[in-house]
Coordinates of C-alpha atoms in Angstrom, one line a residue:
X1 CA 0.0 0.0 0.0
X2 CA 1.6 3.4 -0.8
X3 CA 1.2 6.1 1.6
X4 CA -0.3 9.0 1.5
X5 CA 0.8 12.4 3.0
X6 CA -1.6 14.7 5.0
X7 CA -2.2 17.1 2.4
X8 CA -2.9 14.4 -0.9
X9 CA -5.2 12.8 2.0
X10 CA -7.2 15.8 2.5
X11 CA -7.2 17.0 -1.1
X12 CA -8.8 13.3 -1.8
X13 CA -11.5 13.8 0.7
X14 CA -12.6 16.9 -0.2
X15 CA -12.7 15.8 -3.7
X16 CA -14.5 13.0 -3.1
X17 CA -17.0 14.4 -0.4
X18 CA -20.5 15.2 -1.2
X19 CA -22.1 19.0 -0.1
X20 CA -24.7 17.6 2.2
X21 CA -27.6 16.8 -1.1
X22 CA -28.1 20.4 -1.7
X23 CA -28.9 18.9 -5.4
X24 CA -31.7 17.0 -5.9
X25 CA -34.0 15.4 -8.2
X26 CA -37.5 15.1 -7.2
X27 CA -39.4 12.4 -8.6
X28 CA -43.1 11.3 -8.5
X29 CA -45.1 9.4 -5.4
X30 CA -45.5 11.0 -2.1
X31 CA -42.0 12.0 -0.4
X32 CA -38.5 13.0 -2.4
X33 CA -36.4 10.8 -3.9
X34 CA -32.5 11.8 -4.1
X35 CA -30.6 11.2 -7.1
X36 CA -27.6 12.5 -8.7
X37 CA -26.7 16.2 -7.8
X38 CA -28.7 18.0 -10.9
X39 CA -27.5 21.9 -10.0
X40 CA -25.3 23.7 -8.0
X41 CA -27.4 25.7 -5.9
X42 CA -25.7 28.8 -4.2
X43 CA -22.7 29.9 -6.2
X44 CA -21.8 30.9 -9.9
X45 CA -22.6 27.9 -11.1
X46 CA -18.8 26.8 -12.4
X47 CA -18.3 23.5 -13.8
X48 CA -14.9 21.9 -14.1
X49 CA -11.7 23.7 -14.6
X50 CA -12.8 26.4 -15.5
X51 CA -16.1 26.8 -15.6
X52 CA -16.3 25.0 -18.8
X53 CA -15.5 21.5 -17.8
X54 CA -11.8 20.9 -18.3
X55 CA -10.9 21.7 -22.4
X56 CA -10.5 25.7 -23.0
X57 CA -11.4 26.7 -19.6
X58 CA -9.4 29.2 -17.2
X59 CA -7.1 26.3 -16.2
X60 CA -5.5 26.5 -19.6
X61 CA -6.0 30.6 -19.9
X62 CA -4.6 31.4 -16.2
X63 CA -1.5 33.9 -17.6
X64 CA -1.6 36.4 -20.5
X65 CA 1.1 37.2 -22.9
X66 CA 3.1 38.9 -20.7
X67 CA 2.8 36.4 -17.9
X68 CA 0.8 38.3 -15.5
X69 CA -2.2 36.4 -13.9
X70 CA -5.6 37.1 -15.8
X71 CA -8.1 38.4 -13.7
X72 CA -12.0 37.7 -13.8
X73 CA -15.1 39.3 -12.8
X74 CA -18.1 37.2 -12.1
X75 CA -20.0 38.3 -15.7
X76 CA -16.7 37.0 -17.7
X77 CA -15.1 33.7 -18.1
X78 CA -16.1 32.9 -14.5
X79 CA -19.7 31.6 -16.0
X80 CA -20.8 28.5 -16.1
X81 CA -21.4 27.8 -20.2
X82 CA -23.6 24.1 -20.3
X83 CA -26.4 22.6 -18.5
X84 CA -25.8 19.9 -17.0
X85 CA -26.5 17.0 -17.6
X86 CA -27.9 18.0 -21.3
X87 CA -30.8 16.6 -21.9
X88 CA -31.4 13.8 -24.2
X89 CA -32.7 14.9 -28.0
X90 CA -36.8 14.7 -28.6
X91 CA -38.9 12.2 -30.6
X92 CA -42.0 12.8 -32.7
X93 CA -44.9 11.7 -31.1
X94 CA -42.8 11.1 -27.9
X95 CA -43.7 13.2 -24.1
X96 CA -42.5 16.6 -24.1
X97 CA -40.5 18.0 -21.3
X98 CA -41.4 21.5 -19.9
X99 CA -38.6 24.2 -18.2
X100 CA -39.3 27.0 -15.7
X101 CA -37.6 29.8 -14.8
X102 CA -37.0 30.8 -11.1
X103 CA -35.2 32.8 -8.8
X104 CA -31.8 31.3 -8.6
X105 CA -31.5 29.2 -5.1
X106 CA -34.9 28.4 -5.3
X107 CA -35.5 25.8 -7.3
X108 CA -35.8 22.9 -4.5
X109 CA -38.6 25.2 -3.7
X110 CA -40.2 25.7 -7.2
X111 CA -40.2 21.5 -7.3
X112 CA -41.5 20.9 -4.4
X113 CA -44.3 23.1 -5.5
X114 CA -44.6 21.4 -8.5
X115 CA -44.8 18.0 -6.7
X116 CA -46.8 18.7 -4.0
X117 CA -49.5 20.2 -6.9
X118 CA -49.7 16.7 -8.4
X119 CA -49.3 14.7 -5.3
X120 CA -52.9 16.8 -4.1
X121 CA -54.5 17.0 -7.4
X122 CA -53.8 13.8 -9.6
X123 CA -52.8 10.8 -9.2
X124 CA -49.7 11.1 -12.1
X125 CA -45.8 10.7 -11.8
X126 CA -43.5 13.8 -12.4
X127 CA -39.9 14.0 -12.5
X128 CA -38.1 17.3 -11.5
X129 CA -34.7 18.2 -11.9
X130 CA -32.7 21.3 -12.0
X131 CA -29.8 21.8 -14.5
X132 CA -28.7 24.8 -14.0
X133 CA -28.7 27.4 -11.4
X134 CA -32.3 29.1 -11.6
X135 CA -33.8 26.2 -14.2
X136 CA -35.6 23.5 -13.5
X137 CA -37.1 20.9 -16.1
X138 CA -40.5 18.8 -15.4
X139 CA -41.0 15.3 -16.8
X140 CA -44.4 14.4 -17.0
X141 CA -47.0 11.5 -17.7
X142 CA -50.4 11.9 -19.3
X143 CA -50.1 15.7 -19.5
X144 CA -51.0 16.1 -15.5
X145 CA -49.7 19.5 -15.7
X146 CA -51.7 21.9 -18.1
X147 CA -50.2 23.7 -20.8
X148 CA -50.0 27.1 -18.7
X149 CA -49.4 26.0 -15.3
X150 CA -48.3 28.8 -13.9
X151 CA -46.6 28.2 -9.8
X152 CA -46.2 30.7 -7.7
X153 CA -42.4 30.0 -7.7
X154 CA -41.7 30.2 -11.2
X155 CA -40.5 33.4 -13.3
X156 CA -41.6 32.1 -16.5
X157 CA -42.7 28.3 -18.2
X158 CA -41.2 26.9 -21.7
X159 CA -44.0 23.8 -21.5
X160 CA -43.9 21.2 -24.1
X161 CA -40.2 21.8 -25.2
X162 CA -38.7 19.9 -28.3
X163 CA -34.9 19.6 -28.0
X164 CA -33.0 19.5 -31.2
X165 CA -29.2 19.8 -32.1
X166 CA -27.4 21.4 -35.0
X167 CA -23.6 22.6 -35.8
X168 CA -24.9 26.0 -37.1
X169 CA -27.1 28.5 -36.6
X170 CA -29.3 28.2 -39.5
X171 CA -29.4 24.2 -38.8
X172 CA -30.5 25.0 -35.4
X173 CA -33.0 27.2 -36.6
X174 CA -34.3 24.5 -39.1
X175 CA -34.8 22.0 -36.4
X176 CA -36.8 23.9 -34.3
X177 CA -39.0 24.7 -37.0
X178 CA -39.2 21.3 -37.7
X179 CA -39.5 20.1 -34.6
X180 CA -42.1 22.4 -33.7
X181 CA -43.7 23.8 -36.8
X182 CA -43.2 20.6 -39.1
X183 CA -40.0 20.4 -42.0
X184 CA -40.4 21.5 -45.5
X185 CA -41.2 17.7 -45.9
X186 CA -43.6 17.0 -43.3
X187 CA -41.6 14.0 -42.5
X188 CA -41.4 14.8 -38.8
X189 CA -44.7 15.8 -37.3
X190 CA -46.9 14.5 -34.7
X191 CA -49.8 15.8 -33.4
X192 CA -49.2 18.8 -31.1
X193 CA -47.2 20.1 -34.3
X194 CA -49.9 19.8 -36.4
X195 CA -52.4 21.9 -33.8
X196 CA -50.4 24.4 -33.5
X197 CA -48.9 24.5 -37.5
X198 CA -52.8 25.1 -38.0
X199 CA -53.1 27.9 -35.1
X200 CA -50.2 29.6 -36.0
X201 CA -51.3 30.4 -39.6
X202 CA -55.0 31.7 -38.7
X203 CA -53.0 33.9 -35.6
X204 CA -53.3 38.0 -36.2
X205 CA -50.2 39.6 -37.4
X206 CA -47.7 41.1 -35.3
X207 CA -48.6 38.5 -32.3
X208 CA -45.6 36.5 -32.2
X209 CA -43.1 37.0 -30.0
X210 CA -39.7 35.2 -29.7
X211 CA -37.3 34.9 -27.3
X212 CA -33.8 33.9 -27.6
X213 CA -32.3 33.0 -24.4
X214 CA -29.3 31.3 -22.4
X215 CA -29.4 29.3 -19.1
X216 CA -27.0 32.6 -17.8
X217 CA -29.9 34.9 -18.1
X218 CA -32.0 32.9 -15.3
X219 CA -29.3 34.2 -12.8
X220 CA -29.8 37.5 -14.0
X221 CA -26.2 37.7 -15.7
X222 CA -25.5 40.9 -17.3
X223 CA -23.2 39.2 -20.3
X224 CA -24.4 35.6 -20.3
X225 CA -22.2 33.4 -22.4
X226 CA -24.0 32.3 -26.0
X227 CA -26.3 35.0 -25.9
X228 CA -25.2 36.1 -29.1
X229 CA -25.0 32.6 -30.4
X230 CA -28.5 32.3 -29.1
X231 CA -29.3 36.1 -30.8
X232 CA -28.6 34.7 -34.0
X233 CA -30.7 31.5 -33.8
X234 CA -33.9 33.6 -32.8
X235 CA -33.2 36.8 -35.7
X236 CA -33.1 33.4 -38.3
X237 CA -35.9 32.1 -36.9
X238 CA -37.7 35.3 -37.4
X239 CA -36.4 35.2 -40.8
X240 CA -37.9 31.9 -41.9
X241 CA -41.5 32.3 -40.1
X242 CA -42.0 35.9 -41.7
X243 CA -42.0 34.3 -45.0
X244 CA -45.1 31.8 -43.7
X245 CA -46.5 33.3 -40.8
X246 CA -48.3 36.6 -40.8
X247 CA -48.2 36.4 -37.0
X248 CA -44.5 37.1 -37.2
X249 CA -44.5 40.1 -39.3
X250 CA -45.5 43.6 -38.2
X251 CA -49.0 44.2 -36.8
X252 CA -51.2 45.5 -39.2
X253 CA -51.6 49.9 -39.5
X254 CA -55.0 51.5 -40.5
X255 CA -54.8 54.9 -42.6
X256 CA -54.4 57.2 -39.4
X257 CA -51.4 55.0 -38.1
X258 CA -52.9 53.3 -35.7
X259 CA -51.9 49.9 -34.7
X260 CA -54.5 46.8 -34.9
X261 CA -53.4 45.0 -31.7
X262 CA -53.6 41.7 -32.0
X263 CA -56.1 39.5 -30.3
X264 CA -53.9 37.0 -28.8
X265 CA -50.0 36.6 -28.3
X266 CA -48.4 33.8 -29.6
X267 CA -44.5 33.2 -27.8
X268 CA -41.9 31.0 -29.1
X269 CA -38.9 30.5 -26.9
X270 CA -35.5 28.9 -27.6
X271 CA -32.5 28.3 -24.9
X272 CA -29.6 26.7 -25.9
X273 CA -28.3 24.4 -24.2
X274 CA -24.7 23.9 -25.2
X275 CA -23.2 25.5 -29.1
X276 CA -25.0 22.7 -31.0
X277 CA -28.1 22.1 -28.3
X278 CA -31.5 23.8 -28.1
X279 CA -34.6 23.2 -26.2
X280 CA -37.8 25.6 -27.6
X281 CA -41.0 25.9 -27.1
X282 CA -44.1 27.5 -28.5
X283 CA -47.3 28.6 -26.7
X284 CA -50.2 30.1 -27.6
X285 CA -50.5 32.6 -24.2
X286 CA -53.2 32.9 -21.6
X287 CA -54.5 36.0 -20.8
X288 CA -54.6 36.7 -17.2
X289 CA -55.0 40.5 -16.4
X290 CA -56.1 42.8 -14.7
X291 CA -53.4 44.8 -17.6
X292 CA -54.4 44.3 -20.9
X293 CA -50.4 42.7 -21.8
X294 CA -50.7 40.6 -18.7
X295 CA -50.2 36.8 -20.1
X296 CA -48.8 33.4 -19.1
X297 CA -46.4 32.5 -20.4
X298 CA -44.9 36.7 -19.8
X299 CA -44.8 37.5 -23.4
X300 CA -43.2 41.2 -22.4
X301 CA -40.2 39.8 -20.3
X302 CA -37.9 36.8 -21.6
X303 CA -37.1 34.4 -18.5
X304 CA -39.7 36.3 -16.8
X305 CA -37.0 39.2 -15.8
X306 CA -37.5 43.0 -15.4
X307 CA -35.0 45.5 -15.1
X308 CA -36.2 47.6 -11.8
X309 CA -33.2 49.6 -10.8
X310 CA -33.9 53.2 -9.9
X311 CA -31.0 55.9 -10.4
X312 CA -30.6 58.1 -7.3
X313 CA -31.0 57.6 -3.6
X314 CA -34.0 55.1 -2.3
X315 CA -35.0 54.9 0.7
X316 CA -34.6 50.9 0.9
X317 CA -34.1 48.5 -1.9
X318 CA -37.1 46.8 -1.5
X319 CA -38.9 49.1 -4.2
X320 CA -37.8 46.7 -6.5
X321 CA -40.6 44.3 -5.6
X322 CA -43.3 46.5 -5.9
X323 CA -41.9 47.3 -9.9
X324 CA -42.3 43.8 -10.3
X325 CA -46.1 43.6 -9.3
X326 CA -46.7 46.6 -11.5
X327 CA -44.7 44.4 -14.4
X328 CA -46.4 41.4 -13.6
X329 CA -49.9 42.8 -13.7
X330 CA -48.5 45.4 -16.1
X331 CA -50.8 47.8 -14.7
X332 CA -50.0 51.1 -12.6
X333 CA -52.6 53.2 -10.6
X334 CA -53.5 56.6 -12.4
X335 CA -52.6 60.1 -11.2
X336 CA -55.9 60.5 -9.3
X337 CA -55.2 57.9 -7.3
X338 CA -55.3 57.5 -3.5
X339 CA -52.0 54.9 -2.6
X340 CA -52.4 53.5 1.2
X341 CA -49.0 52.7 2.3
X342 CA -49.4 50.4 5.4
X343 CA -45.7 49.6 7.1
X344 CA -44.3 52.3 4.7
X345 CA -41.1 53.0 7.0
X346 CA -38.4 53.4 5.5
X347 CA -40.5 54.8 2.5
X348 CA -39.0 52.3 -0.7
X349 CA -42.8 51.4 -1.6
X350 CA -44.0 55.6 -1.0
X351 CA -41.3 57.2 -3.0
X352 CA -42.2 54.5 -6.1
X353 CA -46.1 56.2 -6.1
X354 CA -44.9 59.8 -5.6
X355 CA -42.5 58.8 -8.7
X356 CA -46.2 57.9 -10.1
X357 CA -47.5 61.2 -9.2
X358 CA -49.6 59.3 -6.9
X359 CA -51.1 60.5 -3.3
X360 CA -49.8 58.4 -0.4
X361 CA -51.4 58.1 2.7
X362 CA -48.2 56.6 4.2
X363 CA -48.9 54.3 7.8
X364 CA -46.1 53.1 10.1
X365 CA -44.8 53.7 13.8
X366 CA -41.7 55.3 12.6
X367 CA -41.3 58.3 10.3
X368 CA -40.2 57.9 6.8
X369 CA -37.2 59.0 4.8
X370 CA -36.9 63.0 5.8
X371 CA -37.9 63.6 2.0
X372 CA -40.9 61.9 1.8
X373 CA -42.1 63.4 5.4
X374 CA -41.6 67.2 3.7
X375 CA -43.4 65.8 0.4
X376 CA -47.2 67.5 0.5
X377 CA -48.7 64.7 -1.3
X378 CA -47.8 62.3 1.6
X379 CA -50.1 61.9 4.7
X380 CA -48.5 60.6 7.3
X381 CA -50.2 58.4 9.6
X382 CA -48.7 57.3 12.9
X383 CA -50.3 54.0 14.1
X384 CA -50.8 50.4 13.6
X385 CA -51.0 49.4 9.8
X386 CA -53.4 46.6 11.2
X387 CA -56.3 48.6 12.3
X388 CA -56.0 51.4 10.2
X389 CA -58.6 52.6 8.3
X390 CA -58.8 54.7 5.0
X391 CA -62.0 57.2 5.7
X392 CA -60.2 59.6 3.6
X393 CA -61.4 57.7 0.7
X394 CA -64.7 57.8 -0.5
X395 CA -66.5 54.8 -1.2
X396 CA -66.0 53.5 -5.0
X397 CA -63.3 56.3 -4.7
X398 CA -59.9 55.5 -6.9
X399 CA -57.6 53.5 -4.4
X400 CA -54.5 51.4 -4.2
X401 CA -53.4 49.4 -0.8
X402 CA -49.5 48.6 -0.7
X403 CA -47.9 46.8 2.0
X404 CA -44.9 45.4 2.8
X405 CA -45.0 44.6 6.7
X406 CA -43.1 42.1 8.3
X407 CA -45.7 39.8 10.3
X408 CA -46.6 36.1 10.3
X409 CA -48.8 35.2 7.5
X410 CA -51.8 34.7 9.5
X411 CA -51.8 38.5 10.1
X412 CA -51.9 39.2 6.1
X413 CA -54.3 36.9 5.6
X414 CA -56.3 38.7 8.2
X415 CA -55.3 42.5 6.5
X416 CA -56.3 40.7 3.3
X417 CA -59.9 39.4 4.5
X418 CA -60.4 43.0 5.9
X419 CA -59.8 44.7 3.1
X420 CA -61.5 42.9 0.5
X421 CA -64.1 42.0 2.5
X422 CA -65.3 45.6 3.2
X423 CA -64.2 46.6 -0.5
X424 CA -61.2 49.1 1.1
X425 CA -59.2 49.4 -2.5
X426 CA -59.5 48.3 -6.0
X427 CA -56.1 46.8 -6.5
X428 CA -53.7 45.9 -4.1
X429 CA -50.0 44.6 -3.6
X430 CA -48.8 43.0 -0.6
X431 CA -46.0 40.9 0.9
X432 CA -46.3 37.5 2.8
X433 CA -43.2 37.1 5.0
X434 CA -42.4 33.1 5.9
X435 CA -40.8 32.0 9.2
X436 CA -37.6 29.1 8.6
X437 CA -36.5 28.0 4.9
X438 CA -40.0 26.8 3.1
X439 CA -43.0 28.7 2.2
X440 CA -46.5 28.4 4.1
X441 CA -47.9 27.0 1.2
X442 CA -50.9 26.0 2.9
X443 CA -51.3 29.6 4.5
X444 CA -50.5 30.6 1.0
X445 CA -53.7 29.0 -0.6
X446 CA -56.1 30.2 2.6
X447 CA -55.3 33.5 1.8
X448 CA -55.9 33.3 -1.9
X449 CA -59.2 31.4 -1.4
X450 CA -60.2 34.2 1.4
X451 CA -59.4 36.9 -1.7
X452 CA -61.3 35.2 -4.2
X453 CA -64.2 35.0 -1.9
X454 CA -65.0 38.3 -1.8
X455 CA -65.6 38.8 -5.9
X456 CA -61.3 39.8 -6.3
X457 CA -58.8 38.0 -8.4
X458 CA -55.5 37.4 -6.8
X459 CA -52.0 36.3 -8.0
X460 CA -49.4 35.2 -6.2
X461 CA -45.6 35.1 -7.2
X462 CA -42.3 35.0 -6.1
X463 CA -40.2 37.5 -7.6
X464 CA -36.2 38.0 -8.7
X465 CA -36.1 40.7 -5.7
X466 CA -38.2 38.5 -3.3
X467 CA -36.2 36.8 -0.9
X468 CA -38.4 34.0 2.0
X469 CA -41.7 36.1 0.8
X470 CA -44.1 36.0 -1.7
X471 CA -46.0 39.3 -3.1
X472 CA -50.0 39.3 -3.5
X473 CA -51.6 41.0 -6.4
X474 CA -54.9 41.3 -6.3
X475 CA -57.7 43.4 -8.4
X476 CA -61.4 43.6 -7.7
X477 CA -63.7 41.7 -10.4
X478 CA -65.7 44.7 -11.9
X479 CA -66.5 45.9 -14.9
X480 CA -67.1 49.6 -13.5
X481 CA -62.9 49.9 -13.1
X482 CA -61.9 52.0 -16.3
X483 CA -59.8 55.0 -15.2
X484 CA -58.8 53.2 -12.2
X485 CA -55.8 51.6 -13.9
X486 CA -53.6 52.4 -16.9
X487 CA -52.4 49.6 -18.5
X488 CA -48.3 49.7 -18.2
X489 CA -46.7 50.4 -21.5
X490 CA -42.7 48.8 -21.6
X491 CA -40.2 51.3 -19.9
X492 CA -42.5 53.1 -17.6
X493 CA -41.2 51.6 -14.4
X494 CA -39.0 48.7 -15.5
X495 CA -37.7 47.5 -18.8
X496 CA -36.9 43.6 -20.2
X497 CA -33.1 42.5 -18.8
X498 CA -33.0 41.3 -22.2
X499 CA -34.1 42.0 -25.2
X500 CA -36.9 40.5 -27.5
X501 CA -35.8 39.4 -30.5
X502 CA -39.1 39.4 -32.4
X503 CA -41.8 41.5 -30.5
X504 CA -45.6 41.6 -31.6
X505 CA -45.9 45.0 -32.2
X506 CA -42.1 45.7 -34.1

């Protein structure tokens, strides 16, 4: 036997040691199964030497010319390029896997939601794995999950995704279309193609989106690597489906200029997977409101991201979640508005309206931001965000009610019941705060069922900017609502982190 020293012992250890099962894959039946580690969790998600398993990667790149020792930020080289593992290539006829986009760190959480919807609802298998940071792909049987599933934990779906492979960039195009669309040949095509070949052709023009994407963009990556590859792939898909689909092409113009919006949003969305490696999907989205853009799968925002960053001083960070309700409902309240603020301290959520040129009535125990407490439109109210109530509105009257107050989730389900049950505000946005590291699902689904009972719709997700919380948007089921909302045109409050590469209305 040959002897090891200290140090080659350790290194080996180490090596071989696993991290405690933070990857997972969660499979069917009541209670997880662990398999092999299927993502990286916490992290930058680097594979290998590297970050690009072994060939090419920094191991071989660590000096420059001139011998000096490169340097990386996190949005360079440092960036994890595959999936892992890829995932096996597509039949005709054959079950199609779906993908969903989360906050990255979260997607043991975004399974276990999807599990624990099947486990109460049918009596079908799933298999759920993630392969890379912020991803997670869903095996299915019997198409137990509907076309626009939409959980609360997930950014954006890509359901019923082909996976094809190609060396170039127009071959890549080609196989999606054929995977998805049918060939020039009709050799390949089963029946889901066939539905949707038809749909497709009869869709208004200018109501196709597409979106090119990267596994990089669902950890919000400023440079992801491929992107342009991935660029490329969507501009020739673009090119081909013009020529056969009037859905891709411009929306149609009367004679005074005016725009014929389409009538339903069609969104086609590819992510490579490696250079030569695509998964894509195409969907014909649901309409969810209360915004007139508001669909599932989030035709406006590829991966289901918004840029929400606010130049200049804020008065806390956590602003950013309110953009994202606006974004998500794509909605914002109009200038006659009354906005009731409750838990405004430090002021994030206030200073957001007042950038609206809304009125807030602003409630908390502590004083705002010095600039907001000087602001005229802002009524201060010093007292329990609880029990307050808004007698400065008059009934029917135009308001919003924002919160973001840390409390148990049995005290926003009660703020919740009290304000839609005695019709307080039209629209509202609030926060539900969880105790340890999972969600209160079932505290989750009594509040929503306690919304819906009092003639509101409510929506519940967890955002890029949430962190153990979940954000409530809810609007009141009425016809009599115009003027109380302006639908949210793109760039208002946030913008897409990445672009579109075919939009509906370009």
């Amino acid at each position: 036997m040959v002897a090891l020293s200290p140090i080659l012992l350790t290194s080996y250890l180490l090596a071989t040691s696993n991290d405690g099962g933070r990857g997972k894959t969660r499979r069917s039946g009541r209670g997880s199964v662990d398999g092999p580690r299927t993502f990286r969790g916490r992290g930058d998600g680097n594979s290998g030497r590297g970050g690009e398993g072994g060939r090419g990667g920094l191991g071989r790149k660590r000096y420059n010319r001139e011998g000096a020792k490169r340097t990386y930020s996190n949005d360079e080289d440092m960036r994890q390029k595959d999936v892992s593992p890829l995932p096996p290539l597509t039949k005709a006829n054959s079950p199609r896997p779906s993908y969903y986009t989360c906050r990255h760190t979260y997607e043991s959480t975004l399974m276990n939601e999807i599990h624990r919807f099947v486990e109460m609802n049918t009596d079908g298998k799933v298999i759920a794995t993630s392969p890379y940071p912020g991803l997670v792909r869903v095996e299915v049987e019997d198409d137990i999950l509907l076309e626009h599933y939409n959980p609360v934990y997930a950014l954006q779906s890509m359901p019923n995704t082909v996976v094809v492979s190609a060396v170039s960039i127009k071959g890549i195009a080609k196989a999606v279309l054929a995977a998805l669309l049918g060939g020039e040949d009709d050799t390949v095509v089963d029946a889901i193609t066939i539905q949707q070949r038809e749909s497709l052709r009869a869709a208004d023009r200018g109501s196709l989106n597409i979106h090119a994407l990267v596994p990089g963009m669902c950890k919000g990556q400023k440079t992801p690597v491929m992107h342009h590859r991935s660029t490329k792939v969507g501009e020739e898909l673009a090119k081909m489906m013009k020529k056969v689909y009037p859905a891709a092409r411009k929306a149609a113009i009367d004679d005074e200029g005016n725009i014929f919006e389409p009538n339903e949003r069609w969104l086609l969305q590819v992510m490579l997977q490696s250079n030569d490696i695509a998964v894509a999907s195409l969907t014909q989205c649901k309409f969810l409101g209360p915004g007139r853009t508001s669909y599932w799968p989030n035709y406006c925002l590829p991966v289901g991201l918004a840029k929400v960053d606010i130049e200049g001083d804020m008065p806390s960070s956590a602003y950013r979640k309110l953009m994202e309700g606006f974004e998500c409902m794509r909605i914002m309240p109009s200038n006659s508005a009354v906005v009731v603020d409750l838990g405004a301290c430090p002021g994030g959520w206030t200073s957001v309206m007042r950038r609206l040129g809304c009125s807030v009535v602003a409630v908390d125990r502590s004083a705002l931001d010095p600039v907001l407490m000087s602001d005229d439109c802002v009524q201060f109210v010093k007292g329990d965000a609880f029990t307050f109530e808004p007698t400065m509105v008059e009934e029917g009257g135009d308001c919003w009610m924002i919160s973001d107050i840390i409390a148990y989730p049995d005290r926003i389900i009660e703020l919740l019941d009290k304000w839609c049950s005695g019709n307080l505000a039209s629209y509202m946005i609030v926060t539900m705060k969880f105790q340890g590291e999972e969600p209160a699902l079932d505290e989750l689904d009594k509040a929503v069922k306690i919304v819906e009972s009092h003639a509101y719709d409510c929506r519940v997700k967890h955002f890029f900017n949430n962190k153990n919380e979940v954000t409530f948007m809810v609007s009141e089921k009425r016809n009599d609502l115009k003027g109380k909302a302006l639908d949210l045109p793109l760039g208002i409050l946030g913008t897409p982190m990445y672009p579109i590469t075919l939009g509906g209305l370009n």
